[in-house]
């Protein structure tokens, strides 16, 4: 006596996964973003390319080049450079090493 194959009542519906919204970040500076960069960014305590991407809505390569420019001017100071993650802070008085 062969058993009758069981058929599930409802077929499993597979989830499509969560869809993340595409970030529409700028790929070049306009006057408003450039002014905000020069005015506000040197006052941030922690400055990374990720912070600039979030706050200024610019893409990563633009953020990295902006940070290099600000560091060359002396507006910000490099704290650590490890692989692709650069960490800057606001420029303060130069730190003197005590011996």
Tab-separated table of N, CA and C in Angstrom:
chain	number	residue	atom	x	y	z
A	1	UNK	N	0.837	-1.165	0.000
A	1	UNK	CA	0.000	0.000	0.000
A	1	UNK	C	0.889	1.238	0.000
A	2	UNK	N	0.908	1.926	-1.114
A	2	UNK	CA	1.759	3.105	-1.253
A	2	UNK	C	1.100	4.303	-0.585
A	3	UNK	N	1.932	5.070	0.104
A	3	UNK	CA	1.403	6.261	0.769
A	3	UNK	C	1.108	7.366	-0.232
A	4	UNK	N	0.087	8.108	0.043
A	4	UNK	CA	-0.286	9.208	-0.827
A	4	UNK	C	0.659	10.397	-0.538
A	5	UNK	N	1.279	10.988	-1.592
A	5	UNK	CA	2.198	12.119	-1.319
A	5	UNK	C	1.439	13.302	-0.724
A	6	UNK	N	2.054	13.907	0.283
A	6	UNK	CA	1.416	15.052	0.925
A	6	UNK	C	1.816	16.332	0.204
A	7	UNK	N	0.855	17.161	-0.015
A	7	UNK	CA	1.084	18.438	-0.687
A	7	UNK	C	0.829	19.542	0.335
A	8	UNK	N	1.782	20.447	0.513
A	8	UNK	CA	1.550	21.515	1.483
A	8	UNK	C	0.383	22.400	1.050
A	9	UNK	N	-0.331	22.915	2.033
A	9	UNK	CA	-1.497	23.755	1.733
A	9	UNK	C	-1.093	25.032	1.005
A	10	UNK	N	-0.132	25.737	1.586
A	10	UNK	CA	0.319	26.997	0.976
A	10	UNK	C	1.773	26.871	0.577
A	11	UNK	N	2.067	27.240	-0.627
A	11	UNK	CA	3.446	27.192	-1.095
A	11	UNK	C	4.244	28.301	-0.410
A	12	UNK	N	5.503	27.993	-0.058
A	12	UNK	CA	6.332	28.980	0.643
A	12	UNK	C	6.632	30.153	-0.270
A	13	UNK	N	6.421	31.330	0.256
A	13	UNK	CA	6.733	32.549	-0.494
A	13	UNK	C	8.087	33.045	-0.018
A	14	UNK	N	9.035	33.078	-0.915
A	14	UNK	CA	10.387	33.496	-0.560
A	14	UNK	C	10.459	35.015	-0.512
A	15	UNK	N	11.159	35.491	0.487
A	15	UNK	CA	11.317	36.934	0.658
A	15	UNK	C	12.278	37.476	-0.388
A	16	UNK	N	11.995	38.637	-0.887
A	16	UNK	CA	12.875	39.275	-1.862
A	16	UNK	C	14.050	39.962	-1.180
A	17	UNK	N	14.014	40.022	0.133
A	17	UNK	CA	15.080	40.712	0.863
A	17	UNK	C	14.760	42.185	0.984
A	18	UNK	N	15.489	42.838	1.836
A	18	UNK	CA	15.255	44.259	2.043
A	18	UNK	C	15.915	45.049	0.922
A	19	UNK	N	15.203	45.996	0.385
A	19	UNK	CA	15.727	46.832	-0.682
A	19	UNK	C	16.201	48.137	-0.065
A	20	UNK	N	17.472	48.437	-0.289
A	20	UNK	CA	18.036	49.660	0.264
A	20	UNK	C	17.915	50.783	-0.771
A	21	UNK	N	17.536	51.960	-0.297
A	21	UNK	CA	17.405	53.101	-1.204
A	21	UNK	C	18.773	53.503	-1.731
A	22	UNK	N	18.830	53.849	-2.991
A	22	UNK	CA	20.077	54.279	-3.597
A	22	UNK	C	20.392	55.700	-3.164
A	23	UNK	N	21.612	55.889	-2.673
A	23	UNK	CA	22.033	57.221	-2.245
A	23	UNK	C	22.328	58.058	-3.479
A	24	UNK	N	21.734	59.225	-3.540
A	24	UNK	CA	21.953	60.116	-4.672
A	24	UNK	C	22.956	61.191	-4.252
A	25	UNK	N	24.218	60.783	-4.106
A	25	UNK	CA	25.253	61.698	-3.631
A	25	UNK	C	25.855	62.480	-4.787
A	26	UNK	N	26.294	63.702	-4.477
A	26	UNK	CA	26.880	64.577	-5.491
A	26	UNK	C	28.262	64.065	-5.902
A	27	UNK	N	28.608	64.263	-7.165
A	27	UNK	CA	29.913	63.837	-7.658
A	27	UNK	C	30.835	65.026	-7.934
A	28	UNK	N	30.335	66.225	-7.694
A	28	UNK	CA	31.170	67.417	-7.782
A	28	UNK	C	30.626	68.440	-6.796
A	29	UNK	N	31.474	69.416	-6.423
A	29	UNK	CA	31.070	70.427	-5.456
A	29	UNK	C	30.287	71.539	-6.139
A	30	UNK	N	29.186	71.928	-5.517
A	30	UNK	CA	28.519	73.155	-5.936
A	30	UNK	C	28.885	74.219	-4.898
A	31	UNK	N	28.489	75.446	-5.106
A	31	UNK	CA	28.902	76.548	-4.226
A	31	UNK	C	28.420	76.331	-2.793
A	32	UNK	N	27.210	75.812	-2.644
A	32	UNK	CA	26.636	75.609	-1.311
A	32	UNK	C	27.401	74.534	-0.523
A	33	UNK	N	27.697	73.427	-1.176
A	33	UNK	CA	28.399	72.330	-0.509
A	33	UNK	C	29.833	72.716	-0.184
A	34	UNK	N	30.475	73.443	-1.094
A	34	UNK	CA	31.857	73.873	-0.869
A	34	UNK	C	31.942	74.844	0.306
A	35	UNK	N	30.987	75.756	0.401
A	35	UNK	CA	30.964	76.695	1.521
A	35	UNK	C	30.742	75.958	2.834
A	36	UNK	N	29.855	74.975	2.833
A	36	UNK	CA	29.592	74.185	4.037
A	36	UNK	C	30.832	73.391	4.439
A	37	UNK	N	31.551	72.848	3.449
A	37	UNK	CA	32.780	72.103	3.704
A	37	UNK	C	33.820	72.986	4.381
A	38	UNK	N	34.046	74.172	3.826
A	38	UNK	CA	35.084	75.063	4.358
A	38	UNK	C	34.719	75.643	5.715
A	39	UNK	N	33.420	75.828	5.973
A	39	UNK	CA	32.986	76.463	7.214
A	39	UNK	C	32.824	75.462	8.361
A	40	UNK	N	32.130	74.346	8.108
A	40	UNK	CA	31.732	73.444	9.186
A	40	UNK	C	32.701	72.300	9.455
A	41	UNK	N	33.302	71.743	8.417
A	41	UNK	CA	34.121	70.538	8.601
A	41	UNK	C	35.316	70.766	9.525
A	42	UNK	N	36.051	71.874	9.449
A	42	UNK	CA	37.171	72.049	10.374
A	42	UNK	C	36.753	72.113	11.846
A	43	UNK	N	35.475	72.266	12.139
A	43	UNK	CA	35.002	72.307	13.519
A	43	UNK	C	34.601	70.925	14.038
A	44	UNK	N	34.481	69.923	13.148
A	44	UNK	CA	34.121	68.580	13.591
A	44	UNK	C	35.245	68.008	14.439
A	45	UNK	N	34.871	67.215	15.434
A	45	UNK	CA	35.873	66.584	16.293
A	45	UNK	C	36.478	65.358	15.611
A	46	UNK	N	35.640	64.566	14.960
A	46	UNK	CA	36.090	63.386	14.221
A	46	UNK	C	35.733	63.587	12.757
A	47	UNK	N	36.732	63.515	11.892
A	47	UNK	CA	36.512	63.748	10.469
A	47	UNK	C	37.047	62.545	9.690
A	48	UNK	N	36.159	61.855	9.004
A	48	UNK	CA	36.533	60.744	8.129
A	48	UNK	C	35.784	60.914	6.816
A	49	UNK	N	36.210	60.213	5.767
A	49	UNK	CA	35.445	60.280	4.523
A	49	UNK	C	33.987	59.846	4.716
A	50	UNK	N	33.749	58.889	5.592
A	50	UNK	CA	32.382	58.419	5.839
A	50	UNK	C	31.512	59.508	6.452
A	51	UNK	N	32.098	60.305	7.340
A	51	UNK	CA	31.359	61.402	7.978
A	51	UNK	C	30.958	62.433	6.922
A	52	UNK	N	31.885	62.765	6.022
A	52	UNK	CA	31.576	63.748	4.979
A	52	UNK	C	30.509	63.221	4.020
A	53	UNK	N	30.568	61.940	3.679
A	53	UNK	CA	29.563	61.351	2.793
A	53	UNK	C	28.181	61.461	3.432
A	54	UNK	N	28.096	61.161	4.730
A	54	UNK	CA	26.805	61.231	5.434
A	54	UNK	C	26.282	62.645	5.540
A	55	UNK	N	27.121	63.560	5.980
A	55	UNK	CA	26.642	64.906	6.308
A	55	UNK	C	26.525	65.826	5.106
A	56	UNK	N	27.434	65.703	4.137
A	56	UNK	CA	27.423	66.612	2.989
A	56	UNK	C	26.784	66.005	1.747
A	57	UNK	N	26.453	64.712	1.790
A	57	UNK	CA	25.860	64.015	0.646
A	57	UNK	C	26.738	64.126	-0.602
A	58	UNK	N	28.030	63.812	-0.423
A	58	UNK	CA	28.968	63.766	-1.549
A	58	UNK	C	29.465	62.330	-1.660
A	59	UNK	N	30.070	61.960	-2.785
A	59	UNK	CA	30.549	60.585	-2.902
A	59	UNK	C	31.924	60.438	-2.241
A	60	UNK	N	32.377	59.211	-2.099
A	60	UNK	CA	33.588	58.917	-1.336
A	60	UNK	C	34.854	59.513	-1.917
A	61	UNK	N	35.016	59.462	-3.226
A	61	UNK	CA	36.239	59.992	-3.829
A	61	UNK	C	36.317	61.511	-3.662
A	62	UNK	N	35.177	62.165	-3.720
A	62	UNK	CA	35.135	63.616	-3.507
A	62	UNK	C	35.470	63.942	-2.051
A	63	UNK	N	34.996	63.125	-1.127
A	63	UNK	CA	35.277	63.326	0.295
A	63	UNK	C	36.768	63.159	0.581
A	64	UNK	N	37.389	62.139	-0.012
A	64	UNK	CA	38.829	61.922	0.214
A	64	UNK	C	39.664	63.067	-0.324
A	65	UNK	N	39.320	63.557	-1.517
A	65	UNK	CA	40.093	64.665	-2.090
A	65	UNK	C	39.877	65.953	-1.291
A	66	UNK	N	38.672	66.156	-0.768
A	66	UNK	CA	38.403	67.338	0.058
A	66	UNK	C	39.206	67.290	1.351
A	67	UNK	N	39.318	66.112	1.947
A	67	UNK	CA	40.093	65.977	3.178
A	67	UNK	C	41.575	66.227	2.929
A	68	UNK	N	42.085	65.742	1.810
A	68	UNK	CA	43.497	66.014	1.475
A	68	UNK	C	43.736	67.511	1.306
A	69	UNK	N	42.802	68.194	0.670
A	69	UNK	CA	42.918	69.644	0.451
A	69	UNK	C	42.891	70.406	1.775
A	70	UNK	N	41.950	70.047	2.665
A	70	UNK	CA	41.866	70.713	3.960
A	70	UNK	C	43.106	70.449	4.816
A	71	UNK	N	43.663	69.246	4.721
A	71	UNK	CA	44.867	68.916	5.478
A	71	UNK	C	46.072	69.699	4.943
A	72	UNK	N	46.149	69.886	3.621
A	72	UNK	CA	47.250	70.645	3.028
A	72	UNK	C	47.193	72.110	3.453
A	73	UNK	N	45.976	72.634	3.610
A	73	UNK	CA	45.803	74.020	4.069
A	73	UNK	C	46.099	74.183	5.550
A	74	UNK	N	46.025	73.079	6.306
A	74	UNK	CA	46.236	73.150	7.747
A	74	UNK	C	44.951	73.342	8.534
A	75	UNK	N	43.801	73.208	7.877
A	75	UNK	CA	42.520	73.363	8.568
A	75	UNK	C	42.204	72.171	9.460
A	76	UNK	N	42.673	70.985	9.049
A	76	UNK	CA	42.464	69.773	9.843
A	76	UNK	C	43.800	69.051	9.980
A	77	UNK	N	43.848	68.092	10.910
A	77	UNK	CA	45.098	67.383	11.193
A	77	UNK	C	44.863	65.881	11.086
A	78	UNK	N	45.795	65.170	10.432
A	78	UNK	CA	45.697	63.721	10.277
A	78	UNK	C	46.040	63.042	11.597
A	79	UNK	N	45.165	62.149	12.044
A	79	UNK	CA	45.408	61.400	13.270
A	79	UNK	C	45.944	60.017	12.934
A	80	UNK	N	45.278	59.328	11.999
A	80	UNK	CA	45.673	57.972	11.651
A	80	UNK	C	45.302	57.694	10.206
A	81	UNK	N	46.196	56.992	9.516
A	81	UNK	CA	45.912	56.558	8.153
A	81	UNK	C	46.173	55.060	8.098
A	82	UNK	N	45.109	54.275	8.019
A	82	UNK	CA	45.240	52.830	7.975
A	82	UNK	C	44.476	52.323	6.765
A	83	UNK	N	45.199	51.778	5.794
A	83	UNK	CA	44.614	51.346	4.523
A	83	UNK	C	43.789	52.477	3.921
A	84	UNK	N	42.504	52.287	3.762
A	84	UNK	CA	41.698	53.320	3.116
A	84	UNK	C	40.949	54.184	4.117
A	85	UNK	N	41.027	53.863	5.411
A	85	UNK	CA	40.302	54.647	6.408
A	85	UNK	C	41.213	55.718	6.984
A	86	UNK	N	40.956	56.955	6.621
A	86	UNK	CA	41.728	58.093	7.110
A	86	UNK	C	40.948	58.762	8.231
A	87	UNK	N	41.631	59.089	9.313
A	87	UNK	CA	40.976	59.736	10.443
A	87	UNK	C	41.657	61.077	10.674
A	88	UNK	N	40.857	62.132	10.644
A	88	UNK	CA	41.355	63.483	10.872
A	88	UNK	C	40.640	64.070	12.081
A	89	UNK	N	41.213	65.152	12.609
A	89	UNK	CA	40.555	65.909	13.658
A	89	UNK	C	40.789	67.378	13.371
A	90	UNK	N	40.109	68.228	14.131
A	90	UNK	CA	40.275	69.661	13.902
A	90	UNK	C	41.690	70.081	14.280
A	91	UNK	N	42.179	71.097	13.614
A	91	UNK	CA	43.532	71.585	13.865
A	91	UNK	C	43.525	72.403	15.150
A	92	UNK	N	44.413	72.033	16.052
A	92	UNK	CA	44.565	72.776	17.293
A	92	UNK	C	46.002	73.226	17.379
A	93	UNK	N	46.377	73.779	18.510
A	93	UNK	CA	47.767	74.197	18.702
A	93	UNK	C	48.665	72.970	18.581
A	94	UNK	N	49.857	73.119	18.007
A	94	UNK	CA	50.732	71.963	17.845
A	94	UNK	C	51.087	71.326	19.187
A	95	UNK	N	51.102	69.997	19.196
A	95	UNK	CA	51.405	69.257	20.407
A	95	UNK	C	52.914	69.131	20.550
A	96	UNK	N	53.424	69.503	21.720
A	96	UNK	CA	54.867	69.406	21.964
A	96	UNK	C	55.123	68.178	22.816
A	97	UNK	N	56.128	67.413	22.443
A	97	UNK	CA	56.461	66.187	23.175
A	97	UNK	C	57.369	66.553	24.344
A	98	UNK	N	57.012	66.044	25.507
A	98	UNK	CA	57.835	66.284	26.689
A	98	UNK	C	58.805	65.139	26.854
A	99	UNK	N	60.059	65.468	27.129
A	99	UNK	CA	61.078	64.436	27.254
A	99	UNK	C	61.402	64.144	28.689
